[in-house]
XYZ file of C-alpha atoms in Angstrom:
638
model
C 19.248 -3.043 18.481
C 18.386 0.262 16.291
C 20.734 -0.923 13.527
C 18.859 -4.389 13.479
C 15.409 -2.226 13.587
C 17.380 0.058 10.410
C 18.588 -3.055 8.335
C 15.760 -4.789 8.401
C 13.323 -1.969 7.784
C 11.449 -3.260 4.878
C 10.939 -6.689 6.149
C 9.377 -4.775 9.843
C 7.256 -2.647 7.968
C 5.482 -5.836 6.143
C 4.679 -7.457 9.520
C 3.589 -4.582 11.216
C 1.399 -4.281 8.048
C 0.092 -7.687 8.128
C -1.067 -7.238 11.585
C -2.952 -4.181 10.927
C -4.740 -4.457 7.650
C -8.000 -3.611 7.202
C -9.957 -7.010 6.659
C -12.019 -6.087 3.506
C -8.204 -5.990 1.545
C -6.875 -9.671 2.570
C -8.425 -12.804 1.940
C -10.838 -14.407 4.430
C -9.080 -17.260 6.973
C -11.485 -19.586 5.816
C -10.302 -18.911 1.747
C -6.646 -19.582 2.260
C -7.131 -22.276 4.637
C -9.626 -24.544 2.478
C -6.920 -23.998 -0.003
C -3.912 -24.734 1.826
C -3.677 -28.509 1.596
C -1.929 -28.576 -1.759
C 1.047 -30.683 -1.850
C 2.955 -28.566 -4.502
C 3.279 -25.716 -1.787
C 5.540 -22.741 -1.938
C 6.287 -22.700 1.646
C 4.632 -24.578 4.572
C 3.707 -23.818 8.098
C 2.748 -25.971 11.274
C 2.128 -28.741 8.503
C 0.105 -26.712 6.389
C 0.986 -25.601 2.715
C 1.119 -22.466 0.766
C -0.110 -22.436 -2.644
C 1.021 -21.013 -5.644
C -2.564 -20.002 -6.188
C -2.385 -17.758 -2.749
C 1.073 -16.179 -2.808
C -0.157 -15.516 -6.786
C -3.423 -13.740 -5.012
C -1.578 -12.259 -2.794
C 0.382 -10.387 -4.900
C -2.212 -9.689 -6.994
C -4.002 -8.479 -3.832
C -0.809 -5.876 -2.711
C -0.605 -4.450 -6.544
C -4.274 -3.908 -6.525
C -4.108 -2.278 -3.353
C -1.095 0.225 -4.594
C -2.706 0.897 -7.270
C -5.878 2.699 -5.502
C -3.568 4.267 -3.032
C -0.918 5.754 -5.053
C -2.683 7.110 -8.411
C -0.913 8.367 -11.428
C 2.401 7.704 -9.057
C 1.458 3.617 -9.326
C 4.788 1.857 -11.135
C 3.908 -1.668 -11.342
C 7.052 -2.948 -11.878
C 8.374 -1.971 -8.425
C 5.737 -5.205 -7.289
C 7.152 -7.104 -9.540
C 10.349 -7.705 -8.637
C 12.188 -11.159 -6.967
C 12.488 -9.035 -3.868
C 9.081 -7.756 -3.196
C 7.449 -11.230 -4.441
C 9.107 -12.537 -1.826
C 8.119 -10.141 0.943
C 4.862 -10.933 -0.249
C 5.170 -14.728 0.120
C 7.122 -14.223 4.072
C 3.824 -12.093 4.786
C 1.615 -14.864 4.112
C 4.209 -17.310 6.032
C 3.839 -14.414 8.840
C 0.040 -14.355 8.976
C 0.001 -18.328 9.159
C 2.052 -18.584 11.648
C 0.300 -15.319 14.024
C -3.018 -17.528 13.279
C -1.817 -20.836 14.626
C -0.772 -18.876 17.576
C -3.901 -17.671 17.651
C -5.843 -20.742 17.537
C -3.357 -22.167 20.215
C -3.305 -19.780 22.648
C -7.000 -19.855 22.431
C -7.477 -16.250 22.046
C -11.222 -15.121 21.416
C -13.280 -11.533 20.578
C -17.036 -11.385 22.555
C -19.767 -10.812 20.269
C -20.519 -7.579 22.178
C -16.630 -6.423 21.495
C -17.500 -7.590 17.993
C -20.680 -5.421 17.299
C -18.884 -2.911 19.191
C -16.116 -2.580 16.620
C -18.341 -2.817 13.708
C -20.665 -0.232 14.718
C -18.293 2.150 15.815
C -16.338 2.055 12.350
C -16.476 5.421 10.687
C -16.975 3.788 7.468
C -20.332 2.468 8.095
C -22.001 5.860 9.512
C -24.388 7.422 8.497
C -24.391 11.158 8.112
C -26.333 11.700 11.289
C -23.978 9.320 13.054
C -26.133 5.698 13.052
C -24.758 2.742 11.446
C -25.758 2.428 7.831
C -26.320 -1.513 7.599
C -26.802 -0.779 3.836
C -23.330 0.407 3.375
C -21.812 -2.339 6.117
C -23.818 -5.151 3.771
C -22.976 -3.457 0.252
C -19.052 -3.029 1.135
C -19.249 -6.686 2.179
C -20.432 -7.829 -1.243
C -18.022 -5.923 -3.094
C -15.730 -8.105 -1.382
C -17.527 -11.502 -1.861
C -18.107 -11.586 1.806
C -20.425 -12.399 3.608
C -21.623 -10.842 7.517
C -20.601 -14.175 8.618
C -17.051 -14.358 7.127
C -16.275 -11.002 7.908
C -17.041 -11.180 11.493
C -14.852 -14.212 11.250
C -12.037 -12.184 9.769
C -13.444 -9.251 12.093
C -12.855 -11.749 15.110
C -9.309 -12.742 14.126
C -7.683 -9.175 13.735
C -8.961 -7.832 17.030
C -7.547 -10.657 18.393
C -4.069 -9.744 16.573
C -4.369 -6.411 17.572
C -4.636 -7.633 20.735
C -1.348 -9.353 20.871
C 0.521 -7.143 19.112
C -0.398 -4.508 21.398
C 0.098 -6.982 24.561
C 4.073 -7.120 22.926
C 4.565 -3.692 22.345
C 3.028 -2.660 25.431
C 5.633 -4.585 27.688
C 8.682 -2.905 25.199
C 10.815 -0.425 26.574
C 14.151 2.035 25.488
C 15.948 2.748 28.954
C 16.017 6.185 29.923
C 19.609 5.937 29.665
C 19.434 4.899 25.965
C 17.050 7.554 24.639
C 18.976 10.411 26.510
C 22.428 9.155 25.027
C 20.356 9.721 21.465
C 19.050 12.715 22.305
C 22.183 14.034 23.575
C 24.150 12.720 19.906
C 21.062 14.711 18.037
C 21.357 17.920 20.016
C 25.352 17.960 19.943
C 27.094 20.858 18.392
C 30.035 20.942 16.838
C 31.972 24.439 15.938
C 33.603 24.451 12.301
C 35.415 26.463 10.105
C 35.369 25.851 6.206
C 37.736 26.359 3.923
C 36.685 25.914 0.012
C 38.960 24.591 -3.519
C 36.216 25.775 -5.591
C 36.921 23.861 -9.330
C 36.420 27.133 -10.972
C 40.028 28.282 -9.506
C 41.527 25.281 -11.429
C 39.772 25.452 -14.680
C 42.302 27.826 -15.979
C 45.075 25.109 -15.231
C 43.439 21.981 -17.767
C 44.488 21.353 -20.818
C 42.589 18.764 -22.458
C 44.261 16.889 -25.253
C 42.551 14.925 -28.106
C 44.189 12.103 -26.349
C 41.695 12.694 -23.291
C 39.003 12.934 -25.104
C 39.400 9.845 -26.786
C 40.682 7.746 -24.151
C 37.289 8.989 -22.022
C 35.433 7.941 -25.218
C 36.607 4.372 -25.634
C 36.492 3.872 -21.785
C 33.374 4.919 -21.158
C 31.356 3.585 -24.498
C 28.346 2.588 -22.302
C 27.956 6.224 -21.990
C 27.588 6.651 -26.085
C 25.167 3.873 -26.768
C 22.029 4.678 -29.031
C 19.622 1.395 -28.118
C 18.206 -0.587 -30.708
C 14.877 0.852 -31.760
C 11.657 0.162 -33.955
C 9.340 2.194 -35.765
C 5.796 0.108 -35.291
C 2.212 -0.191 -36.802
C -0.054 -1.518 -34.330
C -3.814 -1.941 -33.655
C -5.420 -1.565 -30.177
C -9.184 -3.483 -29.281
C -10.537 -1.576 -25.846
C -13.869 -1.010 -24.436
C -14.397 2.316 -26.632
C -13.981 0.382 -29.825
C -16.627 -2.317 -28.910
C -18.973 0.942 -27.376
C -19.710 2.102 -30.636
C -21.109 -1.601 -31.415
C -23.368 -1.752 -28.550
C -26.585 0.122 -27.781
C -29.575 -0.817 -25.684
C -33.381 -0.605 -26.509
C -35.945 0.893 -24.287
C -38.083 -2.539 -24.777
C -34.916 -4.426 -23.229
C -35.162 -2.391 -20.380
C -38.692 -2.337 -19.585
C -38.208 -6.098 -19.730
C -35.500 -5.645 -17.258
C -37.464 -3.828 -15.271
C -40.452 -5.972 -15.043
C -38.222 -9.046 -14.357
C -36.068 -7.797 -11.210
C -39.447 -6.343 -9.236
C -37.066 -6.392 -5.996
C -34.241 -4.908 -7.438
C -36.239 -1.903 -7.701
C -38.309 -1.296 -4.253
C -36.332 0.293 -1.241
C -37.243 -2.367 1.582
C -39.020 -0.906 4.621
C -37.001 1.094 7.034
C -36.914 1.359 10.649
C -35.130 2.804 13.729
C -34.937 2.011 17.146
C -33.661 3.045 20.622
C -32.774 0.687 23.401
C -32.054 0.968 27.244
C -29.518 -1.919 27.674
C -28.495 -3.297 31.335
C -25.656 -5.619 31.030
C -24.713 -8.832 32.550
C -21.397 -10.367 32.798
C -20.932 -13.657 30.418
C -20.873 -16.671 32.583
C -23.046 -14.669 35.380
C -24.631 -16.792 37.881
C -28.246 -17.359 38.517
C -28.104 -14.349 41.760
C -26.557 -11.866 39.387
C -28.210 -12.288 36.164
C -31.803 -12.092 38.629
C -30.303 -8.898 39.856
C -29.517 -7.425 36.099
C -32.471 -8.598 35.214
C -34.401 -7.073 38.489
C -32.689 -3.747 37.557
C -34.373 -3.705 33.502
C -37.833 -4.131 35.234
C -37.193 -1.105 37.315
C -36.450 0.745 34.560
C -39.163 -0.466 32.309
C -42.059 0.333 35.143
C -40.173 3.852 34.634
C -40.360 4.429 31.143
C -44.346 2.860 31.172
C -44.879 6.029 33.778
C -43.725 8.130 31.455
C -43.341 6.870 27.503
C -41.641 10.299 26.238
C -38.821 10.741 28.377
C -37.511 7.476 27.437
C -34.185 8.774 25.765
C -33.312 10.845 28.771
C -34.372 7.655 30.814
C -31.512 5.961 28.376
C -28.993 8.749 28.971
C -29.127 7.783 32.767
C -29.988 4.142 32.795
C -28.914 2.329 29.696
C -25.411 1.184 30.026
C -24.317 0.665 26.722
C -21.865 3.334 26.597
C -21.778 4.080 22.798
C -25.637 4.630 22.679
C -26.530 6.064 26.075
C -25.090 9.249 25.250
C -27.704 9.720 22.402
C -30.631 8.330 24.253
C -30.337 5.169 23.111
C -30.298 5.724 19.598
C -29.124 2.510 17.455
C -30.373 3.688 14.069
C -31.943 2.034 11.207
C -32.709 -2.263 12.042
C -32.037 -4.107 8.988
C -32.719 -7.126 8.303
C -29.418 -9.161 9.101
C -28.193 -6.678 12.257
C -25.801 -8.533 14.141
C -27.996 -8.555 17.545
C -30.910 -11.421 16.997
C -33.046 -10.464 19.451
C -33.376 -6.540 18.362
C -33.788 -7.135 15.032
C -36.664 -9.725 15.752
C -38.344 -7.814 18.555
C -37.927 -4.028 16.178
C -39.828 -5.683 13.510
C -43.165 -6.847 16.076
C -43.029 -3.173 17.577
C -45.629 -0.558 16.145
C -44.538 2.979 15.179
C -43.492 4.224 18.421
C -43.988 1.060 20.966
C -41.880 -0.159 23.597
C -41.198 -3.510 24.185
C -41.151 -5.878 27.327
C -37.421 -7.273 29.023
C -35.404 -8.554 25.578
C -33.031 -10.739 26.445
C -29.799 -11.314 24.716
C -25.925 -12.218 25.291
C -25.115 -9.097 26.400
C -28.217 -8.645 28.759
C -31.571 -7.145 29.374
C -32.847 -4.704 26.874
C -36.134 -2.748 26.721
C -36.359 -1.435 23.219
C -38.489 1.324 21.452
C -39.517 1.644 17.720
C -38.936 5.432 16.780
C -39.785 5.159 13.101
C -41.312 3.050 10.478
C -40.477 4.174 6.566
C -43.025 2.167 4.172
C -41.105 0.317 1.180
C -40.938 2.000 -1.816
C -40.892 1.697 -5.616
C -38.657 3.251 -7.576
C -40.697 4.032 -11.012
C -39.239 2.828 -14.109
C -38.305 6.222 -15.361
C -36.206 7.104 -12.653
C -34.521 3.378 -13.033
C -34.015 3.648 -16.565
C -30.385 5.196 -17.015
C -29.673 2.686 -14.152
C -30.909 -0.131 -16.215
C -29.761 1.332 -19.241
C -26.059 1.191 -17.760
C -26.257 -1.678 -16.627
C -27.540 -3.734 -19.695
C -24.741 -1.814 -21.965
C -21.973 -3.153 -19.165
C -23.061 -6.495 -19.676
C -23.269 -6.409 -23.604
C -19.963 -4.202 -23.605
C -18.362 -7.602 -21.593
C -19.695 -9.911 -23.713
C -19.081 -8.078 -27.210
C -15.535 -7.290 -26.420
C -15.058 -11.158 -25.874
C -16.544 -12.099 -29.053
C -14.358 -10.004 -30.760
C -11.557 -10.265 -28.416
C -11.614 -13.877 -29.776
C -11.954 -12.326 -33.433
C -8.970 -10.081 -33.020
C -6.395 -13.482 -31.630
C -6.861 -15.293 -34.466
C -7.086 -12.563 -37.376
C -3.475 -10.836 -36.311
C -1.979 -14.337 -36.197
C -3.677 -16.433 -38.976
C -3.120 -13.390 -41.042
C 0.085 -12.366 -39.959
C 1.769 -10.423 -42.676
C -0.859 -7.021 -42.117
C -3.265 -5.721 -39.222
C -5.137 -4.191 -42.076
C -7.447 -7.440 -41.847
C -7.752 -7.292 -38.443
C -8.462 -3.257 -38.273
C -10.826 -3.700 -41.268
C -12.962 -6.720 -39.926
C -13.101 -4.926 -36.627
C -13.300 -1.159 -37.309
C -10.296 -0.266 -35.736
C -7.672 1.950 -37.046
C -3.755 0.939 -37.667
C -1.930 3.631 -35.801
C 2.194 3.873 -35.728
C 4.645 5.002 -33.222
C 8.373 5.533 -33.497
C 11.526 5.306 -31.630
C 10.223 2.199 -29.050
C 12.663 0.272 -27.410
C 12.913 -2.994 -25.877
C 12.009 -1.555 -22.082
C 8.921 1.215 -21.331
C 9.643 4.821 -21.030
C 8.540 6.899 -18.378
C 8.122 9.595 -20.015
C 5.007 7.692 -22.400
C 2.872 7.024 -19.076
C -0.121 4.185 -19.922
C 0.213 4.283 -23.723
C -0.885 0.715 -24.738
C 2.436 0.085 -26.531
C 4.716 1.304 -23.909
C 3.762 -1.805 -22.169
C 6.957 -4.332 -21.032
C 4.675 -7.650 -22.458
C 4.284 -5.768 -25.695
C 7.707 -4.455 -26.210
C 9.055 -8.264 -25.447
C 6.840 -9.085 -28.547
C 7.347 -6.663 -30.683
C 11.078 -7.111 -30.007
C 10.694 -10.835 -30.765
C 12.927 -12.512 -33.045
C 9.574 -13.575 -35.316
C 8.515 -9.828 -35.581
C 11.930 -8.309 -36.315
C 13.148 -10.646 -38.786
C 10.167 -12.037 -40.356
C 8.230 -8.677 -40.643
C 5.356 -10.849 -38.514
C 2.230 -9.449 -36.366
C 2.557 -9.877 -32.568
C 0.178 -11.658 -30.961
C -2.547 -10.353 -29.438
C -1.407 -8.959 -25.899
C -3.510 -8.028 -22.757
C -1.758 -4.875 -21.527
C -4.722 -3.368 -18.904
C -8.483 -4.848 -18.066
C -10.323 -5.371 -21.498
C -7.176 -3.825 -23.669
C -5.489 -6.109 -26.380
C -2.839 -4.564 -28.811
C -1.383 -6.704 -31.281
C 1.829 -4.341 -33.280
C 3.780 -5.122 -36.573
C 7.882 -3.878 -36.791
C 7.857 -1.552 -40.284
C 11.680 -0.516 -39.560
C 14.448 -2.210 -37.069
C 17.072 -0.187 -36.257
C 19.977 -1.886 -34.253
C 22.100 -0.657 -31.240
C 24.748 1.817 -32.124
C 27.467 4.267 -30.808
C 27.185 7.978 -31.554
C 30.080 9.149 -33.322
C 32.801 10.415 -31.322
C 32.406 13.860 -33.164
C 28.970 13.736 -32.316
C 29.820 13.941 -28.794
C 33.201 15.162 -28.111
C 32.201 18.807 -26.700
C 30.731 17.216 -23.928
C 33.191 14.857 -23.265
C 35.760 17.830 -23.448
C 33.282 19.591 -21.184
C 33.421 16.487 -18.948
C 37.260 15.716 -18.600
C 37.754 19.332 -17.947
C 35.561 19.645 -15.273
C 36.907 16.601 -13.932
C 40.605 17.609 -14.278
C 39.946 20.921 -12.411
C 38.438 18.961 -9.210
C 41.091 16.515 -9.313
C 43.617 20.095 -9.096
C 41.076 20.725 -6.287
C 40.926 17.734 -4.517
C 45.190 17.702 -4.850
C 45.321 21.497 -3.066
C 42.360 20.722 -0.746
C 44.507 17.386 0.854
C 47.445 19.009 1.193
C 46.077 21.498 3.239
C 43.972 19.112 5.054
C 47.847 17.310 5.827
C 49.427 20.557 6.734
C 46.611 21.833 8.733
C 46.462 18.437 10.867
C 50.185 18.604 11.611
C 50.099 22.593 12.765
C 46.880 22.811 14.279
C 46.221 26.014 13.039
C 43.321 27.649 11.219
C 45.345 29.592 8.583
C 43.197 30.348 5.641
C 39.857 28.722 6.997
C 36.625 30.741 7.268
C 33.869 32.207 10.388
C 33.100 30.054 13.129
C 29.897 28.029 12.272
C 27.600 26.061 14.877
C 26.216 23.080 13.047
C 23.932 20.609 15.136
C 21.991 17.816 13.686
C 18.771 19.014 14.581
C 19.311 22.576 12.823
C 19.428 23.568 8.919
C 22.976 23.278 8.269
C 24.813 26.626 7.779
C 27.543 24.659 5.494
C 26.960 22.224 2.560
C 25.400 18.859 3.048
C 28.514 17.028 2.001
C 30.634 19.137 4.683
C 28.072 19.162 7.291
C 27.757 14.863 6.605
C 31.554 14.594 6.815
C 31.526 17.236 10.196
C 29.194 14.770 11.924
C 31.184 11.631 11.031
C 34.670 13.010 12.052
C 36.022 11.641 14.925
C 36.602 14.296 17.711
C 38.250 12.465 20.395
C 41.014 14.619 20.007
C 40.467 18.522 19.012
C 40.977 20.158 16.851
C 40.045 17.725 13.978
C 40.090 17.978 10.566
C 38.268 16.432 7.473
C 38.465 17.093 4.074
C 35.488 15.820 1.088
C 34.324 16.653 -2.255
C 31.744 19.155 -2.547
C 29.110 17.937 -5.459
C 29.632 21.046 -7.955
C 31.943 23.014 -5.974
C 34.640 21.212 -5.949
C 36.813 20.470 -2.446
C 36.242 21.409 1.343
C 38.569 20.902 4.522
C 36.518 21.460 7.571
C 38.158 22.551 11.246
C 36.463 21.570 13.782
C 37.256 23.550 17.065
C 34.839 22.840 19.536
C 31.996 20.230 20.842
C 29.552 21.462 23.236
C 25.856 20.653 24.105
C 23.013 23.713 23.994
C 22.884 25.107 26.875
C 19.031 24.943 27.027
C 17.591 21.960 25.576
C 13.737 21.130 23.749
C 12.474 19.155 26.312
C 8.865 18.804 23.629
C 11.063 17.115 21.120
C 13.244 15.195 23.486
C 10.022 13.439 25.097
C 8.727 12.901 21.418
C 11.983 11.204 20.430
C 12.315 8.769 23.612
C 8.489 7.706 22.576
C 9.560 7.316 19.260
C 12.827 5.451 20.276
C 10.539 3.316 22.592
C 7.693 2.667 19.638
C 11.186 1.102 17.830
C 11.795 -0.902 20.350
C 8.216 -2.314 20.415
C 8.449 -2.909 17.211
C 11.656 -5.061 17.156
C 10.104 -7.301 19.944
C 7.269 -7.700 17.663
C 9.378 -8.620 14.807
C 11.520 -10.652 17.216
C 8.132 -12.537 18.505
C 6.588 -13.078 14.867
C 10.281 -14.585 13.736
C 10.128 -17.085 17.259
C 6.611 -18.605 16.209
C 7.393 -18.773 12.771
C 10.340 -21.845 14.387
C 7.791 -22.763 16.924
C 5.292 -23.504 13.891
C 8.058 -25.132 11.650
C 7.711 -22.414 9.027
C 9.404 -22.656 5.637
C 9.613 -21.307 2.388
C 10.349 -23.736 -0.368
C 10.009 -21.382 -3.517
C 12.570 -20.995 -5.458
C 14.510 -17.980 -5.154
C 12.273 -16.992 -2.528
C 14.212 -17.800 0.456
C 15.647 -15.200 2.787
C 19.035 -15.807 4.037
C 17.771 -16.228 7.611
C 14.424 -18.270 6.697
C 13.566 -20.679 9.463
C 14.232 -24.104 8.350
């Protein structure tokens, strides 16, 4: 089971990912299903097709995503590979086929688990702990969502939390199992080293001419210069179309004046409730008796209008708010309870209202603040404005000229001097580029793999032409010109032979090593003995090793059925090590902390693979297949 959890690691980690995504970072249901009918799918499940479109948004989702996360350490091309394209596209097979079991088992999220969720999320408080609607309905818009498709999207990953968790939950590792591992981690094993170190042997090589040439000709991959070009090329961004663009204070007064609403902060106000809850589906005696109870408490806080939040602390029984007397924050238009937000905005500045009744019961609500609209004067909009306006004509110069630039470098394709001139942009150059990007230039413009496969083009090299215009980042086109072509070569053998001589030598001396170290290793295994070897060590995998890392690898893979053993390895820049091993004990005290730690870990794995072993049986229950080519896993459902 653990080696099926090991091998397929990568392909574990995607589902586990799918199923707990935040919903602002994957499409809606509604998006990809509308979509879904296509008959040129990529892969289909229970009947339903895959677009190109979504697996392309998908990916284009995941890179996005990495690209926030992971900073300056973002390397696109790892997303861009055959392998993690299609990890991408068996996510999306994944997540179709959890929804259909969804939809089919008929699992469901209550409203009042739904406002639950979304109200407790720590990104949507406000400093003093309420839920900032504002933030809740400006994060949704970022996304193009609206409060209705998110609580749609909301709906359908509580419920796959809910599964997943119901699957995990009934996982278990047998005690057996995870003391067996524990026991393996916490053995120790009592060695002896004995070291060939090359540095004895290097008196013994003699390295010919011969050597050195036969290592040259052997290894002439080692020796190759790659083909190179020295380049002109021209680069159109936002901060060459800046300069271009400027913004009048007339433009935005008229801005202003147009967009009255964009500029007033709408009127404000907070509320507490006292909620007493009835049970969906209640009958007639019950909800009578819930609704008996909110009476009670009401004719309480009409006795006595100022202790109403410790009234809440006592009676209210929604648990989130009780605690702070009742305290739901500001009511903006839109919250997701009806009923408060209608009743909150009849209430006067400090009011209680009668029995409100709603889903999730009887609630007797009181208006604790009212902050008046205000106008934001057009000074203190201005740079707003002013930003705003020079986005817009930054967008729409750099297309006009983005068009410009296209058909300047290739209608006039012998010189970017038109192109630079017409434009105002200036004709840099850059040497030594070769056909794939180097690391070591980071987000230069022309160390860009589109670029290079232009400028590398059999057009530009032999006919001395301008590339065409490439898009190498948001709003950045470079277009490049070869001015010299230099073509693969192989450094001359005199250019190199030191460190080949430096090479075969060192190589020569460990083989001398290696040749000493097994023939102690044979006589050592025949005798028994530990003639020659070193102290006792005790090396456990659970400590620092107090040998190398080679040796102390090659310890714990020796078989000791039969003691004592012997093993023999190469030691990276040593040379050659025989290990004795003498003795295999457990501790005699062991970490019970860490052994409880592991057999939760060991279970969590074991969750896991039921997880991945239930997501693999719907995807055959719901007929799932990939159809892509070369994006089929060997073991894809058919």
């Amino acid at each position: 089971m653990f080696d099926f959890v090991r091998n397929n690691k990568r392909i574990l980690q995607g589902v586990l990912l799918l199923l707990i995504i935040p919903s602002f970072v994957l499409v809606g249901v509604e998006s990809y299903q509308n979509r879904g009918d296509s008959n040129n799918g990529v892969a289909s499940v229970d009947g339903r097709s895959i677009t190109q479109q979504e697996w392309d948004d998908a990916q284009r989702r995941q890179i996005d995503q990495a690209r926030q996360q992971m900073g300056p350490q973002f390397d696109q091309k790892l997303f861009e590979t055959p392998e993690a394209k299609r990890e991408v596209l068996e996510n999306l097979v994944a997540e179709r086929a959890v929804n259909a079991e969804i939809a089919r088992s008929h699992l469901t999220i209550s409203d009042q688990a739904l406002v639950s969720a979304i109200q407790s999320s720590t990104g949507f408080k406000k400093p003093d702990g309420s839920f900032d609607m504002d933030g809740y309905k400006a994060a949704l818009a970022a996304q193009g969502m609206t409060p209705e498709m998110f609580d749609a999207r909301m709906r359908r990953d509580m419920a796959i939390q809910q599964l997943a968790g119901s699957i995990q939950s009934t996982a278990f590792a047998p005690r057996s199992v995870a003391s067996r591992i524990s026991d393996i981690n916490d053995q120790e094993r009592e060695v002896q080293e004995l070291l060939f170190p090359i540095a004895n042997y290097l008196p013994q090589v003699k390295v010919t001419d011969d050597m050195v040439k036969a290592f040259y000709d052997k290894n002439a991959n080692l020796f190759q210069i790659p083909e190179q070009v020295k380049a002109e090329y021209v680069v159109l961004d936002s901060a060459a179309v800046e300069s271009q663009v400027s913004v009048t204070d007339a433009e935005v007064s008229k801005f202003y004046n147009d967009n009255p609403k964009r500029f007033v902060t709408p009127e404000q106000r907070t509320a507490s409730h006292i909620l007493i809850t009835k049970a969906q589906g209640a009958k007639p005696a019950e909800e009578a008796a819930a609704k008996a109870k909110a009476e009670a408490v009401l004719a309480e806080v009409r006795k006595n209008p100022a202790d109403f939040a410790a009234i809440a602390k006592t009676q209210s029984q929604d648990t989130d708010s009780a605690a702070q007397g009742g305290d739901l924050g500001a009511i903006d238009k839109g919250y997701p309870v009806k009923e408060i937000e209608e009743t909150v905005y009849k209430l006067k500045d400090g009011e209680v209202s009668g029995i409100v009744a709603s889903e999730f019961g009887f609630h007797i609500i009181k208006l604790t603040s009212v902050k008046p609209s205000v106008a934001k004067p057009l000074e203190a909009a201005k740079l707003e404005i002013s930003d705003e306006l020079k986005k817009s004509k930054l967008s729409k110069k750099y297309s006009e000229l983005a068009e410009s630039f296209n058909d300047i470098v290739y209608e006039q394709s012998d010189s970017l001097k038109p192109a630079a001139d017409k434009l105002g942009l200036s004709i840099k150059t850059v040497e030594g580029l070769g056909r794939k990007a180097n690391p070591a230039l980071g987000a230069e413009p022309y160390n860009n793999e589109k670029f290079l496969a232009a400028l590398f083009s059999n057009e530009s090299i032999k006919n001395k032409r301008n590339t065409e215009a490439v898009e190498v980042a948001p709003a950045t086109l470079i277009a490049g010109r070869v001015v010299e072509f230099k073509p693969a070569a192989k450094r001359p053998l005199a250019e190199v032979e030191a460190a080949i001589r430096q090479r075969v030598t060192q190589e020569e001396a460990l083989r001398l090593a290696r040749q000493a170290g097994e023939a102690k290793l044979a006589a050592a295994k025949a005798s028994g003995d530990a003639t020659g070897f070193g102290e006792v060590k005790s090396l456990s995998r659970t400590k620092e090793p107090t040998v190398n890392a080679a040796g102390a690898l090659a310890v714990f893979k020796a078989d000791v059925t039969k003691l004592p053993a012997y093993v023999g390895v190469d030691v990276p820049g040593v040379g050659y090590g025989v290990y004795r091993i003498g003795k295999v004990s457990q501790p005699a005290q062991v970490d019970t902390t860490r052994r409880t730690q592991e057999a939760q870990q060991i279970g969590g794995l074991v969750g896991q693979a039921e997880l991945y072993n239930f997501v693999e049986a719907i995807k055959v229950k719901n007929k799932a297949k990939i159809s892509a080519t070369g994006a089929k896993p060997a073991d894809q459902a058919q």
